[in-house]
Amino acid sequence: QVQLVESGGGLVQSGGSLRLSCNSAGSVLSIKAMSWYRQAPGEQRELVATLDNDGNANYTDSVKGRFTISRGNVNKPVYLQMNSLKPEDTATYFCYILANTVVGGKVSYWGQGTRVTVSS
């Protein structure tokens, strides 16, 4: 049973940095893609960054040049480095992993979220 737990969130001033980690209790095998989403209060969950198995990264326009998604190890499979943070980055951040199953299907995992608050 795989459980994802995010860490690294907190309160930071505008212009500051945070590094989010996605910690995996249980090994996720055959990862197809890893992503970070965020959800601000009263808003829809938004895709922030995705890293596929070929190492290709994509970002939503509002974080390009400021955020970097990277692959870790089997216990901490994905990170999100966030620089030059802005108040509008305030949200709960979730990690998401899509993996292939041994029978040819797909399975997805979500973390419970970590809160990021950027003060002006």
PDB file of C-alpha atoms in Angstrom:
ATOM      1  CA  GLN A   1       0.000   0.000   0.000  1.00  0.00           C
ATOM      2  CA  VAL A   2       1.478   3.312  -1.101  1.00  0.00           C
ATOM      3  CA  GLN A   3       0.877   6.479   0.854  1.00  0.00           C
ATOM      4  CA  LEU A   4       2.204   9.856  -0.168  1.00  0.00           C
ATOM      5  CA  VAL A   5       2.911  12.524   2.418  1.00  0.00           C
ATOM      6  CA  GLU A   6       4.013  16.000   1.462  1.00  0.00           C
ATOM      7  CA  SER A   7       6.362  18.057   3.605  1.00  0.00           C
ATOM      8  CA  GLY A   8       8.174  21.364   3.421  1.00  0.00           C
ATOM      9  CA  GLY A   9       5.255  23.744   3.420  1.00  0.00           C
ATOM     10  CA  GLY A  10       4.984  26.695   5.756  1.00  0.00           C
ATOM     11  CA  LEU A  11       4.877  30.455   6.027  1.00  0.00           C
ATOM     12  CA  VAL A  12       7.340  32.489   3.972  1.00  0.00           C
ATOM     13  CA  GLN A  13       7.668  36.121   2.980  1.00  0.00           C
ATOM     14  CA  SER A  14       7.165  37.255  -0.577  1.00  0.00           C
ATOM     15  CA  GLY A  15      10.353  36.586  -2.552  1.00  0.00           C
ATOM     16  CA  GLY A  16      11.334  33.678  -0.371  1.00  0.00           C
ATOM     17  CA  SER A  17      11.807  30.012  -1.204  1.00  0.00           C
ATOM     18  CA  LEU A  18      10.468  26.670  -0.098  1.00  0.00           C
ATOM     19  CA  ARG A  19      11.235  23.123  -1.137  1.00  0.00           C
ATOM     20  CA  LEU A  20       8.391  20.645  -1.036  1.00  0.00           C
ATOM     21  CA  SER A  21       9.035  16.930  -0.763  1.00  0.00           C
ATOM     22  CA  CYS A  22       6.697  14.093  -1.571  1.00  0.00           C
ATOM     23  CA  ASN A  23       7.477  11.230   0.779  1.00  0.00           C
ATOM     24  CA  SER A  24       6.366   7.749  -0.102  1.00  0.00           C
ATOM     25  CA  ALA A  25       5.480   5.121   2.481  1.00  0.00           C
ATOM     26  CA  GLY A  26       5.738   2.104   0.263  1.00  0.00           C
ATOM     27  CA  SER A  27       7.631   1.934  -3.027  1.00  0.00           C
ATOM     28  CA  VAL A  28       5.994   3.248  -6.149  1.00  0.00           C
ATOM     29  CA  LEU A  29       7.180   1.133  -9.053  1.00  0.00           C
ATOM     30  CA  SER A  30       7.002   1.896 -12.743  1.00  0.00           C
ATOM     31  CA  ILE A  31       6.258   5.587 -12.375  1.00  0.00           C
ATOM     32  CA  LYS A  32       4.781   7.109 -15.509  1.00  0.00           C
ATOM     33  CA  ALA A  33       4.558  10.728 -14.363  1.00  0.00           C
ATOM     34  CA  MET A  34       4.748  12.842 -11.231  1.00  0.00           C
ATOM     35  CA  SER A  35       2.990  16.118 -10.649  1.00  0.00           C
ATOM     36  CA  TRP A  36       2.353  18.862  -8.154  1.00  0.00           C
ATOM     37  CA  TYR A  37      -1.075  20.446  -7.876  1.00  0.00           C
ATOM     38  CA  ARG A  38      -2.259  23.281  -5.691  1.00  0.00           C
ATOM     39  CA  GLN A  39      -5.574  24.486  -4.424  1.00  0.00           C
ATOM     40  CA  ALA A  40      -6.239  27.887  -2.985  1.00  0.00           C
ATOM     41  CA  PRO A  41      -9.253  28.413  -0.701  1.00  0.00           C
ATOM     42  CA  GLY A  42     -12.448  28.585  -2.711  1.00  0.00           C
ATOM     43  CA  GLU A  43     -10.726  27.700  -5.964  1.00  0.00           C
ATOM     44  CA  GLN A  44     -10.320  24.645  -8.182  1.00  0.00           C
ATOM     45  CA  ARG A  45      -7.293  22.403  -7.860  1.00  0.00           C
ATOM     46  CA  GLU A  46      -4.676  23.545 -10.353  1.00  0.00           C
ATOM     47  CA  LEU A  47      -1.878  21.601 -12.042  1.00  0.00           C
ATOM     48  CA  VAL A  48       1.400  23.334 -11.229  1.00  0.00           C
ATOM     49  CA  ALA A  49       4.114  21.095 -12.664  1.00  0.00           C
ATOM     50  CA  THR A  50       4.531  17.672 -14.229  1.00  0.00           C
ATOM     51  CA  LEU A  51       7.596  15.511 -14.781  1.00  0.00           C
ATOM     52  CA  ASP A  52       7.287  12.502 -17.068  1.00  0.00           C
ATOM     53  CA  ASN A  53       9.405   9.390 -17.111  1.00  0.00           C
ATOM     54  CA  ASP A  54      11.595  10.800 -19.870  1.00  0.00           C
ATOM     55  CA  GLY A  55      12.543  13.741 -17.696  1.00  0.00           C
ATOM     56  CA  ASN A  56      10.380  16.257 -19.502  1.00  0.00           C
ATOM     57  CA  ALA A  57       8.978  18.939 -17.214  1.00  0.00           C
ATOM     58  CA  ASN A  58       6.018  21.206 -17.837  1.00  0.00           C
ATOM     59  CA  TYR A  59       4.796  24.100 -15.748  1.00  0.00           C
ATOM     60  CA  THR A  60       1.768  26.284 -15.572  1.00  0.00           C
ATOM     61  CA  ASP A  61       2.594  29.718 -16.915  1.00  0.00           C
ATOM     62  CA  SER A  62       2.357  31.486 -13.577  1.00  0.00           C
ATOM     63  CA  VAL A  63       5.263  29.514 -12.066  1.00  0.00           C
ATOM     64  CA  LYS A  64       7.589  29.180 -15.061  1.00  0.00           C
ATOM     65  CA  GLY A  65      11.082  30.329 -14.214  1.00  0.00           C
ATOM     66  CA  ARG A  66      10.368  30.227 -10.480  1.00  0.00           C
ATOM     67  CA  PHE A  67       9.446  26.604  -9.690  1.00  0.00           C
ATOM     68  CA  THR A  68      11.387  23.452 -10.516  1.00  0.00           C
ATOM     69  CA  ILE A  69      10.051  19.910 -10.313  1.00  0.00           C
ATOM     70  CA  SER A  70      12.633  17.197  -9.888  1.00  0.00           C
ATOM     71  CA  ARG A  71      12.840  13.488  -9.339  1.00  0.00           C
ATOM     72  CA  GLY A  72      14.155  12.082  -6.092  1.00  0.00           C
ATOM     73  CA  ASN A  73      14.599   8.531  -4.912  1.00  0.00           C
ATOM     74  CA  VAL A  74      12.232   5.677  -4.156  1.00  0.00           C
ATOM     75  CA  ASN A  75      11.337   7.104  -0.728  1.00  0.00           C
ATOM     76  CA  LYS A  76      11.074  10.742  -1.799  1.00  0.00           C
ATOM     77  CA  PRO A  77      10.111  10.417  -5.432  1.00  0.00           C
ATOM     78  CA  VAL A  78       9.454  14.045  -6.303  1.00  0.00           C
ATOM     79  CA  TYR A  79      10.370  17.538  -5.140  1.00  0.00           C
ATOM     80  CA  LEU A  80       9.137  21.007  -5.949  1.00  0.00           C
ATOM     81  CA  GLN A  81      11.615  23.842  -5.503  1.00  0.00           C
ATOM     82  CA  MET A  82       9.744  27.130  -5.269  1.00  0.00           C
ATOM     83  CA  ASN A  83      11.678  30.377  -5.578  1.00  0.00           C
ATOM     84  CA  SER A  84      10.604  34.012  -5.748  1.00  0.00           C
ATOM     85  CA  LEU A  85       7.348  33.131  -4.057  1.00  0.00           C
ATOM     86  CA  LYS A  86       4.414  35.472  -4.395  1.00  0.00           C
ATOM     87  CA  PRO A  87       1.288  35.880  -2.271  1.00  0.00           C
ATOM     88  CA  GLU A  88      -0.745  34.369  -5.114  1.00  0.00           C
ATOM     89  CA  ASP A  89       1.212  31.137  -4.651  1.00  0.00           C
ATOM     90  CA  THR A  90      -0.554  30.661  -1.333  1.00  0.00           C
ATOM     91  CA  ALA A  91      -2.366  27.320  -1.479  1.00  0.00           C
ATOM     92  CA  THR A  92      -2.328  23.733  -0.335  1.00  0.00           C
ATOM     93  CA  TYR A  93       0.084  21.774  -2.507  1.00  0.00           C
ATOM     94  CA  PHE A  94      -0.497  18.143  -3.394  1.00  0.00           C
ATOM     95  CA  CYS A  95       1.790  15.605  -4.990  1.00  0.00           C
ATOM     96  CA  TYR A  96       0.376  13.162  -7.493  1.00  0.00           C
ATOM     97  CA  ILE A  97       1.969  10.076  -9.006  1.00  0.00           C
ATOM     98  CA  LEU A  98       0.717   8.079 -11.958  1.00  0.00           C
ATOM     99  CA  ALA A  99       2.188   4.603 -12.284  1.00  0.00           C
ATOM    100  CA  ASN A 100       1.824   1.570 -14.490  1.00  0.00           C
ATOM    101  CA  THR A 101       0.539  -1.638 -12.949  1.00  0.00           C
ATOM    102  CA  VAL A 102       1.948  -5.076 -13.640  1.00  0.00           C
ATOM    103  CA  VAL A 103      -1.222  -6.041 -15.544  1.00  0.00           C
ATOM    104  CA  GLY A 104      -0.956  -3.151 -17.975  1.00  0.00           C
ATOM    105  CA  GLY A 105      -3.231  -0.689 -16.269  1.00  0.00           C
ATOM    106  CA  LYS A 106      -2.567   2.542 -14.412  1.00  0.00           C
ATOM    107  CA  VAL A 107      -2.861   3.566 -10.812  1.00  0.00           C
ATOM    108  CA  SER A 108      -2.692   7.026  -9.289  1.00  0.00           C
ATOM    109  CA  TYR A 109      -1.732   8.230  -5.846  1.00  0.00           C
ATOM    110  CA  TRP A 110      -2.413  11.524  -4.074  1.00  0.00           C
ATOM    111  CA  GLY A 111      -0.870  13.022  -0.997  1.00  0.00           C
ATOM    112  CA  GLN A 112      -2.933  14.801   1.639  1.00  0.00           C
ATOM    113  CA  GLY A 113      -1.397  18.197   0.938  1.00  0.00           C
ATOM    114  CA  THR A 114       0.937  20.660   2.582  1.00  0.00           C
ATOM    115  CA  ARG A 115       0.004  24.269   3.200  1.00  0.00           C
ATOM    116  CA  VAL A 116       2.080  27.092   1.715  1.00  0.00           C
ATOM    117  CA  THR A 117       1.401  30.649   2.821  1.00  0.00           C
ATOM    118  CA  VAL A 118       3.244  33.577   1.274  1.00  0.00           C
ATOM    119  CA  SER A 119       2.950  36.876   3.098  1.00  0.00           C
ATOM    120  CA  SER A 120       3.315  40.203   1.321  1.00  0.00           C
TER     121      SER A 120
END
